[in-house]
């Protein structure tokens, strides 16, 4: 296993406390795509937890076909029409790896929109790879991972796969379920990564930028604050990209899988100081290809500048979410406040029982998290999808 990595990468891993036995696991995460598989909403959770990078059985995938899909935080509709057209126009050039400078155009557009230098932006096929990769790079057997609880489990799973200590800190119930950055630092003052997902998956709640800045100012040397902004366009709140532009120890992740409706097209971004990115890339050695789908690149680039369409889609989601909340209230059901296209609803009974009941009505709702076993995550779909959710709820309550 020793020569999977360059000499420099090997030395770095050993110095940070990884053993040679873990090299194979690291290589599997970075090279064979198990990170993306583990993050897949369709993966069977138990297989991923055991560290077996196995895809969900095909029956599990097919069972979702024909259902109202409110289980995976996807967008209810595809890319904006202009963006889809830009992507479709690329299909005929599919014989070329790079018919034009599409990758550079994406980086240039991100730089203009986010006001982050081009040198600080890397595109990826989704954000799952850079999410797992930051754990490999900045955590180790001696420097743990700290996250909120509940939060998106990808980083937990990667850490577990690598034998990295995971510290989970409850969200701030008294403050709109924001991430408790002070408690996170206190819980492990020498961690490698403090992961803040804002808006948070599964709650949809936002952590104020002031709290993220506090964490950046007080965290230990050699660590990073990893800000996962997968859902930020649904919230319209200020981004931590500013901290990247200011050259702080921050990595910001974005994906085009959510509001931009591109989950199956695969495109994501990491924004970070070049030296942090260089560390993240050092394990790839000669195998690094970096080629992205030209359809995804063209669609994504054309999406970013559609500010009116972004607001319109956000407002459609908010309207559907608020109507759903009004319906839940009729039954006295409680839910957490949300700023994104998902919410947690408390059934006051095992969440799986309700998930099964919804499935019988052909509505696929989301999973629950061990800390809140009576709550389910529900993705906000179209007005029509949410109407189907409410009708199914009426049937279940009757
Ligand atoms: C918070 C968060 N981060 C990252 C991802 C990964 O998404 P993708 O790999 O499609 O970019 C997801 C997907 O659901 C997510 O919820």
mmCIF file of C-alpha atoms and ligand atoms in Angstrom:
data_model
loop_
_atom_site.group_PDB
_atom_site.id
_atom_site.type_symbol
_atom_site.label_atom_id
_atom_site.label_comp_id
_atom_site.label_asym_id
_atom_site.label_seq_id
_atom_site.Cartn_x
_atom_site.Cartn_y
_atom_site.Cartn_z
ATOM 1 C CA UNK A 1 0.000 0.000 0.000
ATOM 2 C CA UNK A 2 2.979 2.265 0.634
ATOM 3 C CA UNK A 3 3.385 3.559 -2.915
ATOM 4 C CA UNK A 4 -0.227 4.578 -3.496
ATOM 5 C CA UNK A 5 0.859 8.109 -2.688
ATOM 6 C CA UNK A 6 3.814 10.330 -3.450
ATOM 7 C CA UNK A 7 6.676 10.333 -0.941
ATOM 8 C CA UNK A 8 5.584 13.745 0.337
ATOM 9 C CA UNK A 9 1.977 12.642 0.818
ATOM 10 C CA UNK A 10 3.081 9.434 2.577
ATOM 11 C CA UNK A 11 5.291 11.351 4.954
ATOM 12 C CA UNK A 12 2.534 13.849 5.669
ATOM 13 C CA UNK A 13 0.024 11.103 6.493
ATOM 14 C CA UNK A 14 2.439 9.245 8.778
ATOM 15 C CA UNK A 15 3.499 12.451 10.499
ATOM 16 C CA UNK A 16 -0.123 13.286 11.248
ATOM 17 C CA UNK A 17 -0.679 9.915 12.899
ATOM 18 C CA UNK A 18 -2.266 7.829 10.138
ATOM 19 C CA UNK A 19 -0.897 4.303 9.921
ATOM 20 C CA UNK A 20 0.229 2.594 6.718
ATOM 21 C CA UNK A 21 -2.755 0.267 7.153
ATOM 22 C CA UNK A 22 -5.073 3.267 6.612
ATOM 23 C CA UNK A 23 -3.492 4.213 3.276
ATOM 24 C CA UNK A 24 -5.786 1.835 1.393
ATOM 25 C CA UNK A 25 -8.865 3.391 2.991
ATOM 26 C CA UNK A 26 -7.694 6.910 2.189
ATOM 27 C CA UNK A 27 -6.996 5.925 -1.377
ATOM 28 C CA UNK A 28 -10.449 4.351 -1.669
ATOM 29 C CA UNK A 29 -12.036 7.571 -0.416
ATOM 30 C CA UNK A 30 -10.174 9.849 -2.769
ATOM 31 C CA UNK A 31 -9.770 7.689 -5.805
ATOM 32 C CA UNK A 32 -12.554 5.193 -6.104
ATOM 33 C CA UNK A 33 -15.424 7.527 -5.355
ATOM 34 C CA UNK A 34 -16.590 5.850 -2.184
ATOM 35 C CA UNK A 35 -16.953 9.332 -0.708
ATOM 36 C CA UNK A 36 -19.568 10.211 -3.257
ATOM 37 C CA UNK A 37 -21.236 6.864 -2.756
ATOM 38 C CA UNK A 38 -21.323 7.249 1.025
ATOM 39 C CA UNK A 39 -22.933 10.668 0.613
ATOM 40 C CA UNK A 40 -25.564 9.392 -1.746
ATOM 41 C CA UNK A 41 -29.026 9.711 -0.286
ATOM 42 C CA UNK A 42 -29.758 6.334 -1.873
ATOM 43 C CA UNK A 43 -26.980 4.508 -0.069
ATOM 44 C CA UNK A 44 -28.074 2.045 2.540
ATOM 45 C CA UNK A 45 -27.057 3.737 5.799
ATOM 46 C CA UNK A 46 -25.893 0.589 7.526
ATOM 47 C CA UNK A 47 -23.499 -0.408 4.741
ATOM 48 C CA UNK A 48 -21.971 3.070 4.788
ATOM 49 C CA UNK A 49 -21.704 3.061 8.579
ATOM 50 C CA UNK A 50 -19.810 -0.226 8.491
ATOM 51 C CA UNK A 51 -17.439 1.406 6.064
ATOM 52 C CA UNK A 52 -18.438 -0.768 3.129
ATOM 53 C CA UNK A 53 -18.641 1.443 0.061
ATOM 54 C CA UNK A 54 -21.601 -0.349 -1.508
ATOM 55 C CA UNK A 55 -24.328 1.245 -3.616
ATOM 56 C CA UNK A 56 -27.933 0.915 -2.515
ATOM 57 C CA UNK A 57 -29.623 -2.144 -4.016
ATOM 58 C CA UNK A 58 -31.343 -1.412 -7.308
ATOM 59 C CA UNK A 59 -34.774 -2.277 -5.804
ATOM 60 C CA UNK A 60 -34.262 0.521 -3.272
ATOM 61 C CA UNK A 61 -33.613 3.000 -6.078
ATOM 62 C CA UNK A 62 -36.501 1.746 -8.189
ATOM 63 C CA UNK A 63 -38.901 1.830 -5.274
ATOM 64 C CA UNK A 64 -38.668 5.653 -5.397
ATOM 65 C CA UNK A 65 -39.818 5.798 -8.996
ATOM 66 C CA UNK A 66 -43.436 6.903 -9.195
ATOM 67 C CA UNK A 67 -43.359 8.391 -5.691
ATOM 68 C CA UNK A 68 -43.507 12.033 -4.672
ATOM 69 C CA UNK A 69 -39.860 12.448 -3.769
ATOM 70 C CA UNK A 70 -39.410 14.443 -0.571
ATOM 71 C CA UNK A 71 -36.640 12.292 0.843
ATOM 72 C CA UNK A 72 -33.346 13.464 -0.626
ATOM 73 C CA UNK A 73 -33.336 17.277 -0.529
ATOM 74 C CA UNK A 74 -33.279 17.455 -4.298
ATOM 75 C CA UNK A 75 -34.825 20.360 -6.142
ATOM 76 C CA UNK A 76 -38.335 19.651 -7.413
ATOM 77 C CA UNK A 77 -37.377 20.884 -10.880
ATOM 78 C CA UNK A 78 -34.373 20.924 -13.186
ATOM 79 C CA UNK A 79 -31.901 23.654 -14.127
ATOM 80 C CA UNK A 80 -33.170 27.128 -15.091
ATOM 81 C CA UNK A 81 -34.299 27.044 -18.763
ATOM 82 C CA UNK A 82 -31.438 29.267 -20.008
ATOM 83 C CA UNK A 83 -28.898 27.187 -18.108
ATOM 84 C CA UNK A 84 -30.345 23.916 -19.417
ATOM 85 C CA UNK A 85 -30.080 25.324 -22.923
ATOM 86 C CA UNK A 86 -26.427 26.233 -22.404
ATOM 87 C CA UNK A 87 -25.770 22.690 -21.171
ATOM 88 C CA UNK A 88 -27.699 21.060 -24.005
ATOM 89 C CA UNK A 89 -25.711 23.089 -26.541
ATOM 90 C CA UNK A 90 -22.555 21.326 -25.287
ATOM 91 C CA UNK A 91 -23.768 17.792 -25.947
ATOM 92 C CA UNK A 92 -22.761 17.908 -29.632
ATOM 93 C CA UNK A 93 -19.192 18.769 -28.602
ATOM 94 C CA UNK A 94 -19.027 15.768 -26.330
ATOM 95 C CA UNK A 95 -16.205 14.256 -28.387
ATOM 96 C CA UNK A 96 -13.832 16.871 -26.889
ATOM 97 C CA UNK A 97 -12.544 16.808 -23.313
ATOM 98 C CA UNK A 98 -12.614 20.600 -23.382
ATOM 99 C CA UNK A 99 -14.150 22.139 -26.519
ATOM 100 C CA UNK A 100 -13.592 25.615 -25.054
ATOM 101 C CA UNK A 101 -12.301 26.905 -21.742
ATOM 102 C CA UNK A 102 -15.467 25.924 -19.841
ATOM 103 C CA UNK A 103 -13.702 25.183 -16.565
ATOM 104 C CA UNK A 104 -11.975 28.575 -16.617
ATOM 105 C CA UNK A 105 -15.273 30.278 -17.450
ATOM 106 C CA UNK A 106 -16.925 28.682 -14.423
ATOM 107 C CA UNK A 107 -14.096 29.817 -12.155
ATOM 108 C CA UNK A 108 -14.228 33.335 -13.587
ATOM 109 C CA UNK A 109 -17.991 33.544 -13.060
ATOM 110 C CA UNK A 110 -17.793 32.212 -9.496
ATOM 111 C CA UNK A 111 -15.067 34.740 -8.794
ATOM 112 C CA UNK A 112 -17.245 37.615 -10.011
ATOM 113 C CA UNK A 113 -20.393 36.482 -8.231
ATOM 114 C CA UNK A 114 -18.766 35.522 -4.909
ATOM 115 C CA UNK A 115 -15.982 38.131 -4.915
ATOM 116 C CA UNK A 116 -13.374 35.480 -4.230
ATOM 117 C CA UNK A 117 -10.092 35.422 -6.218
ATOM 118 C CA UNK A 118 -9.976 32.897 -9.057
ATOM 119 C CA UNK A 119 -6.920 31.330 -7.399
ATOM 120 C CA UNK A 120 -9.160 30.307 -4.465
ATOM 121 C CA UNK A 121 -11.792 28.348 -6.451
ATOM 122 C CA UNK A 122 -11.816 24.657 -7.437
ATOM 123 C CA UNK A 123 -14.681 22.919 -9.273
ATOM 124 C CA UNK A 124 -15.609 19.303 -8.511
ATOM 125 C CA UNK A 125 -18.159 16.745 -9.642
ATOM 126 C CA UNK A 126 -20.401 17.645 -6.664
ATOM 127 C CA UNK A 127 -19.273 18.608 -3.178
ATOM 128 C CA UNK A 128 -19.055 15.149 -1.618
ATOM 129 C CA UNK A 129 -15.461 14.574 -2.738
ATOM 130 C CA UNK A 130 -14.056 17.806 -1.281
ATOM 131 C CA UNK A 131 -16.082 17.212 1.891
ATOM 132 C CA UNK A 132 -14.480 13.796 2.494
ATOM 133 C CA UNK A 133 -11.127 15.072 1.307
ATOM 134 C CA UNK A 134 -11.023 17.866 3.886
ATOM 135 C CA UNK A 135 -11.513 15.242 6.608
ATOM 136 C CA UNK A 136 -8.539 13.239 5.272
ATOM 137 C CA UNK A 137 -6.462 16.405 4.992
ATOM 138 C CA UNK A 138 -7.155 18.299 8.195
ATOM 139 C CA UNK A 139 -8.261 15.548 10.600
ATOM 140 C CA UNK A 140 -6.164 12.568 11.664
ATOM 141 C CA UNK A 141 -6.014 10.008 14.459
ATOM 142 C CA UNK A 142 -4.750 12.879 16.650
ATOM 143 C CA UNK A 143 -7.007 15.722 15.441
ATOM 144 C CA UNK A 144 -10.716 15.121 15.496
ATOM 145 C CA UNK A 145 -13.809 16.356 13.727
ATOM 146 C CA UNK A 146 -16.396 18.502 15.535
ATOM 147 C CA UNK A 147 -19.887 18.970 14.143
ATOM 148 C CA UNK A 148 -23.380 19.897 15.178
ATOM 149 C CA UNK A 149 -25.888 17.158 15.968
ATOM 150 C CA UNK A 150 -27.885 16.555 13.884
ATOM 151 C CA UNK A 151 -26.049 17.486 10.715
ATOM 152 C CA UNK A 152 -25.204 16.028 7.294
ATOM 153 C CA UNK A 153 -23.517 12.694 8.040
ATOM 154 C CA UNK A 154 -20.952 12.526 5.223
ATOM 155 C CA UNK A 155 -18.118 13.945 7.353
ATOM 156 C CA UNK A 156 -19.045 11.619 10.270
ATOM 157 C CA UNK A 157 -18.874 8.607 7.996
ATOM 158 C CA UNK A 158 -15.568 9.597 6.454
ATOM 159 C CA UNK A 159 -14.110 10.185 9.916
ATOM 160 C CA UNK A 160 -15.403 6.832 11.184
ATOM 161 C CA UNK A 161 -13.915 5.096 8.132
ATOM 162 C CA UNK A 162 -10.534 6.654 8.965
ATOM 163 C CA UNK A 163 -10.631 6.162 12.729
ATOM 164 C CA UNK A 164 -10.876 9.920 13.387
ATOM 165 C CA UNK A 165 -12.554 10.999 16.646
ATOM 166 C CA UNK A 166 -15.968 12.603 16.064
ATOM 167 C CA UNK A 167 -17.462 15.050 18.581
ATOM 168 C CA UNK A 168 -21.137 15.952 18.103
ATOM 169 C CA UNK A 169 -22.615 19.020 19.766
ATOM 170 C CA UNK A 170 -26.404 19.628 19.930
ATOM 171 C CA UNK A 171 -27.830 22.597 18.013
ATOM 172 C CA UNK A 172 -28.912 25.693 19.956
ATOM 173 C CA UNK A 173 -32.591 25.046 20.605
ATOM 174 C CA UNK A 174 -32.863 28.450 22.290
ATOM 175 C CA UNK A 175 -31.470 30.284 19.269
ATOM 176 C CA UNK A 176 -33.344 29.058 16.205
ATOM 177 C CA UNK A 177 -31.301 25.843 16.093
ATOM 178 C CA UNK A 178 -28.069 27.520 15.021
ATOM 179 C CA UNK A 179 -24.781 25.627 15.330
ATOM 180 C CA UNK A 180 -23.337 26.108 18.823
ATOM 181 C CA UNK A 181 -19.852 27.257 17.810
ATOM 182 C CA UNK A 182 -18.689 28.046 21.356
ATOM 183 C CA UNK A 183 -19.740 24.645 22.663
ATOM 184 C CA UNK A 184 -18.067 23.018 19.655
ATOM 185 C CA UNK A 185 -14.726 24.621 20.421
ATOM 186 C CA UNK A 186 -15.042 23.787 24.127
ATOM 187 C CA UNK A 187 -15.905 20.156 23.331
ATOM 188 C CA UNK A 188 -12.629 19.587 21.431
ATOM 189 C CA UNK A 189 -10.227 22.544 21.623
ATOM 190 C CA UNK A 190 -7.646 20.793 19.418
ATOM 191 C CA UNK A 191 -9.749 19.427 16.575
ATOM 192 C CA UNK A 192 -8.648 19.430 12.939
ATOM 193 C CA UNK A 193 -12.018 20.504 11.533
ATOM 194 C CA UNK A 194 -14.981 22.423 12.917
ATOM 195 C CA UNK A 195 -17.760 21.641 10.438
ATOM 196 C CA UNK A 196 -20.592 24.152 10.135
ATOM 197 C CA UNK A 197 -23.358 23.287 7.696
ATOM 198 C CA UNK A 198 -25.367 26.477 7.132
ATOM 199 C CA UNK A 199 -28.203 26.213 6.357
ATOM 200 C CA UNK A 200 -27.889 22.954 8.244
ATOM 201 C CA UNK A 201 -29.015 19.666 6.795
ATOM 202 C CA UNK A 202 -31.449 18.327 8.168
ATOM 203 C CA UNK A 203 -32.892 21.339 10.016
ATOM 204 C CA UNK A 204 -32.568 24.052 7.355
ATOM 205 C CA UNK A 205 -31.427 26.441 10.082
ATOM 206 C CA UNK A 206 -28.802 29.127 9.573
ATOM 207 C CA UNK A 207 -25.750 29.836 11.729
ATOM 208 C CA UNK A 208 -25.090 33.608 11.865
ATOM 209 C CA UNK A 209 -21.934 34.662 10.010
ATOM 210 C CA UNK A 210 -20.838 36.443 13.208
ATOM 211 C CA UNK A 211 -20.691 33.042 14.973
ATOM 212 C CA UNK A 212 -18.641 31.536 12.151
ATOM 213 C CA UNK A 213 -16.250 34.506 12.358
ATOM 214 C CA UNK A 214 -15.943 33.970 16.113
ATOM 215 C CA UNK A 215 -15.055 30.327 15.566
ATOM 216 C CA UNK A 216 -12.451 31.241 12.951
ATOM 217 C CA UNK A 217 -10.900 33.756 15.333
ATOM 218 C CA UNK A 218 -10.729 31.328 18.287
ATOM 219 C CA UNK A 219 -10.041 27.902 16.761
ATOM 220 C CA UNK A 220 -6.633 26.258 17.304
ATOM 221 C CA UNK A 221 -3.749 26.727 14.879
ATOM 222 C CA UNK A 222 -3.545 24.164 12.090
ATOM 223 C CA UNK A 223 -7.299 23.546 12.040
ATOM 224 C CA UNK A 224 -9.896 24.779 9.568
ATOM 225 C CA UNK A 225 -13.515 25.830 9.758
ATOM 226 C CA UNK A 226 -15.375 23.927 7.046
ATOM 227 C CA UNK A 227 -18.524 25.776 6.018
ATOM 228 C CA UNK A 228 -20.906 23.681 3.938
ATOM 229 C CA UNK A 229 -23.204 26.039 2.046
ATOM 230 C CA UNK A 230 -25.047 23.439 -0.053
ATOM 231 C CA UNK A 231 -28.395 25.145 0.675
ATOM 232 C CA UNK A 232 -27.350 28.810 0.862
ATOM 233 C CA UNK A 233 -29.287 29.908 -2.228
ATOM 234 C CA UNK A 234 -32.486 28.712 -0.588
ATOM 235 C CA UNK A 235 -31.774 30.927 2.440
ATOM 236 C CA UNK A 236 -30.330 33.992 0.701
ATOM 237 C CA UNK A 237 -28.210 34.705 3.802
ATOM 238 C CA UNK A 238 -24.613 36.076 3.763
ATOM 239 C CA UNK A 239 -21.940 33.596 2.712
ATOM 240 C CA UNK A 240 -18.697 32.713 4.472
ATOM 241 C CA UNK A 241 -16.981 33.147 1.076
ATOM 242 C CA UNK A 242 -15.887 36.568 2.381
ATOM 243 C CA UNK A 243 -13.643 34.774 4.899
ATOM 244 C CA UNK A 244 -12.022 32.845 2.054
ATOM 245 C CA UNK A 245 -11.379 36.104 0.203
ATOM 246 C CA UNK A 246 -9.791 37.385 3.439
ATOM 247 C CA UNK A 247 -7.431 34.361 3.413
ATOM 248 C CA UNK A 248 -8.695 32.849 6.665
ATOM 249 C CA UNK A 249 -8.364 29.159 7.606
ATOM 250 C CA UNK A 250 -11.744 28.453 6.036
ATOM 251 C CA UNK A 251 -12.956 26.091 3.338
ATOM 252 C CA UNK A 252 -16.381 26.857 1.874
ATOM 253 C CA UNK A 253 -18.220 24.148 -0.052
ATOM 254 C CA UNK A 254 -20.985 24.696 -2.573
ATOM 255 C CA UNK A 255 -23.007 22.348 -4.722
ATOM 256 C CA UNK A 256 -25.190 22.836 -7.782
ATOM 257 C CA UNK A 257 -27.294 19.865 -6.637
ATOM 258 C CA UNK A 258 -29.835 21.894 -4.682
ATOM 259 C CA UNK A 259 -31.483 25.151 -5.842
ATOM 260 C CA UNK A 260 -29.823 24.898 -9.260
ATOM 261 C CA UNK A 261 -31.494 21.507 -9.845
ATOM 262 C CA UNK A 262 -28.336 19.726 -11.015
ATOM 263 C CA UNK A 263 -27.966 16.791 -8.577
ATOM 264 C CA UNK A 264 -27.661 14.239 -11.373
ATOM 265 C CA UNK A 265 -25.385 16.450 -13.465
ATOM 266 C CA UNK A 266 -22.757 16.587 -10.691
ATOM 267 C CA UNK A 267 -21.061 19.920 -10.087
ATOM 268 C CA UNK A 268 -19.707 21.477 -6.914
ATOM 269 C CA UNK A 269 -17.107 23.948 -5.705
ATOM 270 C CA UNK A 270 -14.619 24.401 -2.939
ATOM 271 C CA UNK A 271 -13.363 27.861 -2.100
ATOM 272 C CA UNK A 272 -10.197 28.141 -0.015
ATOM 273 C CA UNK A 273 -6.764 29.720 0.196
ATOM 274 C CA UNK A 274 -4.454 28.097 -2.410
ATOM 275 C CA UNK A 275 -2.216 26.505 0.238
ATOM 276 C CA UNK A 276 -5.224 24.775 1.813
ATOM 277 C CA UNK A 277 -6.342 23.503 -1.590
ATOM 278 C CA UNK A 278 -2.791 22.327 -2.313
ATOM 279 C CA UNK A 279 -2.892 20.239 0.876
ATOM 280 C CA UNK A 280 -6.234 18.743 -0.168
ATOM 281 C CA UNK A 281 -4.844 17.810 -3.582
ATOM 282 C CA UNK A 282 -1.520 16.300 -2.545
ATOM 283 C CA UNK A 283 -2.777 12.726 -2.228
ATOM 284 C CA UNK A 284 -3.848 12.411 -5.849
ATOM 285 C CA UNK A 285 -0.399 12.154 -7.369
ATOM 286 C CA UNK A 286 -0.356 11.128 -10.997
ATOM 287 C CA UNK A 287 -3.959 9.849 -10.992
ATOM 288 C CA UNK A 288 -5.420 13.364 -10.820
ATOM 289 C CA UNK A 289 -7.483 13.942 -13.952
ATOM 290 C CA UNK A 290 -9.772 16.780 -12.920
ATOM 291 C CA UNK A 291 -11.905 16.522 -16.053
ATOM 292 C CA UNK A 292 -15.493 17.542 -15.469
ATOM 293 C CA UNK A 293 -18.568 17.033 -17.622
ATOM 294 C CA UNK A 294 -18.814 19.860 -20.138
ATOM 295 C CA UNK A 295 -22.608 19.723 -19.867
ATOM 296 C CA UNK A 296 -22.389 20.270 -16.109
ATOM 297 C CA UNK A 297 -19.823 23.070 -16.486
ATOM 298 C CA UNK A 298 -21.887 24.983 -19.052
ATOM 299 C CA UNK A 299 -25.158 24.518 -17.144
ATOM 300 C CA UNK A 300 -23.602 25.541 -13.839
ATOM 301 C CA UNK A 301 -21.874 28.619 -15.202
ATOM 302 C CA UNK A 302 -25.095 29.838 -16.799
ATOM 303 C CA UNK A 303 -27.009 29.244 -13.522
ATOM 304 C CA UNK A 304 -24.869 31.379 -11.270
ATOM 305 C CA UNK A 305 -25.749 34.745 -12.788
ATOM 306 C CA UNK A 306 -29.527 34.201 -12.877
ATOM 307 C CA UNK A 307 -30.210 36.305 -9.818
ATOM 308 C CA UNK A 308 -33.902 36.953 -10.569
ATOM 309 C CA UNK A 309 -34.574 33.259 -11.224
ATOM 310 C CA UNK A 310 -32.749 32.323 -8.005
ATOM 311 C CA UNK A 311 -34.996 34.607 -5.955
ATOM 312 C CA UNK A 312 -38.096 33.375 -7.769
ATOM 313 C CA UNK A 313 -37.260 29.727 -7.075
ATOM 314 C CA UNK A 314 -36.481 30.527 -3.430
ATOM 315 C CA UNK A 315 -39.832 32.290 -3.080
ATOM 316 C CA UNK A 316 -41.696 29.358 -4.638
ATOM 317 C CA UNK A 317 -40.063 27.068 -2.091
ATOM 318 C CA UNK A 318 -40.896 29.406 0.814
ATOM 319 C CA UNK A 319 -44.557 29.604 -0.254
ATOM 320 C CA UNK A 320 -44.814 25.790 -0.472
ATOM 321 C CA UNK A 321 -43.032 25.383 2.872
ATOM 322 C CA UNK A 322 -45.271 27.882 4.677
ATOM 323 C CA UNK A 323 -48.451 26.265 3.313
ATOM 324 C CA UNK A 324 -47.191 22.913 4.543
ATOM 325 C CA UNK A 325 -46.459 24.386 7.985
ATOM 326 C CA UNK A 326 -50.018 25.742 8.143
ATOM 327 C CA UNK A 327 -51.305 22.233 7.414
ATOM 328 C CA UNK A 328 -49.114 20.632 10.089
ATOM 329 C CA UNK A 329 -50.460 23.151 12.598
ATOM 330 C CA UNK A 330 -54.017 21.966 11.971
ATOM 331 C CA UNK A 331 -52.996 18.663 13.535
ATOM 332 C CA UNK A 332 -51.019 20.299 16.342
ATOM 333 C CA UNK A 333 -47.787 18.890 14.913
ATOM 334 C CA UNK A 334 -44.627 20.807 15.745
ATOM 335 C CA UNK A 335 -41.748 21.500 13.402
ATOM 336 C CA UNK A 336 -38.474 23.409 13.612
ATOM 337 C CA UNK A 337 -38.085 26.820 11.967
ATOM 338 C CA UNK A 338 -36.296 26.453 8.630
ATOM 339 C CA UNK A 339 -34.540 28.724 6.161
ATOM 340 C CA UNK A 340 -34.098 26.106 3.465
ATOM 341 C CA UNK A 341 -35.882 23.479 1.366
ATOM 342 C CA UNK A 342 -36.322 21.019 4.217
ATOM 343 C CA UNK A 343 -37.745 20.911 7.722
ATOM 344 C CA UNK A 344 -37.875 18.594 10.711
ATOM 345 C CA UNK A 345 -41.350 17.630 11.886
ATOM 346 C CA UNK A 346 -41.993 15.953 15.226
ATOM 347 C CA UNK A 347 -44.511 13.104 14.942
ATOM 348 C CA UNK A 348 -44.237 12.252 18.663
ATOM 349 C CA UNK A 349 -43.904 8.613 17.603
ATOM 350 C CA UNK A 350 -41.112 6.685 15.870
ATOM 351 C CA UNK A 351 -40.209 8.532 12.668
ATOM 352 C CA UNK A 352 -39.840 5.261 10.742
ATOM 353 C CA UNK A 353 -43.494 4.387 11.416
ATOM 354 C CA UNK A 354 -44.573 7.635 9.774
ATOM 355 C CA UNK A 355 -42.103 7.219 6.917
ATOM 356 C CA UNK A 356 -43.604 3.804 6.190
ATOM 357 C CA UNK A 357 -47.123 5.243 6.374
ATOM 358 C CA UNK A 358 -46.246 8.003 3.889
ATOM 359 C CA UNK A 359 -44.621 5.441 1.595
ATOM 360 C CA UNK A 360 -47.910 3.540 1.471
ATOM 361 C CA UNK A 361 -49.455 6.791 0.166
ATOM 362 C CA UNK A 362 -46.680 7.016 -2.453
ATOM 363 C CA UNK A 363 -44.885 9.887 -0.718
ATOM 364 C CA UNK A 364 -41.217 9.348 0.107
ATOM 365 C CA UNK A 365 -40.245 11.513 3.099
ATOM 366 C CA UNK A 366 -36.736 11.796 4.535
ATOM 367 C CA UNK A 367 -34.891 9.946 7.245
ATOM 368 C CA UNK A 368 -34.497 10.701 10.951
ATOM 369 C CA UNK A 369 -31.367 11.238 13.034
ATOM 370 C CA UNK A 370 -30.593 9.207 16.196
ATOM 371 C CA UNK A 371 -30.638 12.328 18.421
ATOM 372 C CA UNK A 372 -34.310 13.004 17.470
ATOM 373 C CA UNK A 373 -35.898 9.610 16.781
ATOM 374 C CA UNK A 374 -39.444 10.971 16.538
ATOM 375 C CA UNK A 375 -38.614 13.592 13.916
ATOM 376 C CA UNK A 376 -38.425 13.177 10.150
ATOM 377 C CA UNK A 377 -36.739 15.409 7.624
ATOM 378 C CA UNK A 378 -39.104 16.436 4.872
ATOM 379 C CA UNK A 379 -37.785 18.077 1.706
ATOM 380 C CA UNK A 380 -39.856 20.964 0.372
ATOM 381 C CA UNK A 381 -40.912 20.113 -3.166
ATOM 382 C CA UNK A 382 -43.193 21.926 -5.598
ATOM 383 C CA UNK A 383 -46.585 23.289 -4.497
ATOM 384 C CA UNK A 384 -48.105 20.154 -6.045
ATOM 385 C CA UNK A 385 -45.663 17.833 -4.229
ATOM 386 C CA UNK A 386 -46.504 19.488 -0.902
ATOM 387 C CA UNK A 387 -50.207 19.194 -1.649
ATOM 388 C CA UNK A 388 -49.627 15.450 -2.076
ATOM 389 C CA UNK A 389 -47.753 15.407 1.239
ATOM 390 C CA UNK A 390 -50.671 17.166 2.979
ATOM 391 C CA UNK A 391 -53.219 14.797 1.415
ATOM 392 C CA UNK A 392 -51.173 11.797 2.540
ATOM 393 C CA UNK A 393 -51.007 13.289 6.032
ATOM 394 C CA UNK A 394 -54.805 13.680 6.050
ATOM 395 C CA UNK A 395 -55.149 9.990 5.140
ATOM 396 C CA UNK A 396 -52.699 8.922 7.842
ATOM 397 C CA UNK A 397 -54.341 11.089 10.518
ATOM 398 C CA UNK A 398 -57.798 9.783 9.565
HETATM 399 C C1 LIG B 1 -25.053 19.576 3.380
HETATM 400 C C2 LIG B 1 -24.675 18.816 2.168
HETATM 401 N N1 LIG B 1 -23.428 18.903 1.722
HETATM 402 C C3 LIG B 1 -23.029 18.237 0.636
HETATM 403 C C4 LIG B 1 -23.891 17.428 -0.059
HETATM 404 C C5 LIG B 1 -23.352 16.656 -1.225
HETATM 405 O O1 LIG B 1 -24.009 16.936 -2.382
HETATM 406 P P1 LIG B 1 -23.359 16.732 -3.817
HETATM 407 O O2 LIG B 1 -22.305 15.702 -3.751
HETATM 408 O O3 LIG B 1 -24.507 16.371 -4.676
HETATM 409 O O4 LIG B 1 -22.770 18.054 -4.178
HETATM 410 C C6 LIG B 1 -25.217 17.299 0.367
HETATM 411 C C7 LIG B 1 -26.169 16.418 -0.345
HETATM 412 O O5 LIG B 1 -27.274 16.170 0.045
HETATM 413 C C8 LIG B 1 -25.621 18.016 1.516
HETATM 414 O O6 LIG B 1 -26.855 17.937 2.000
#
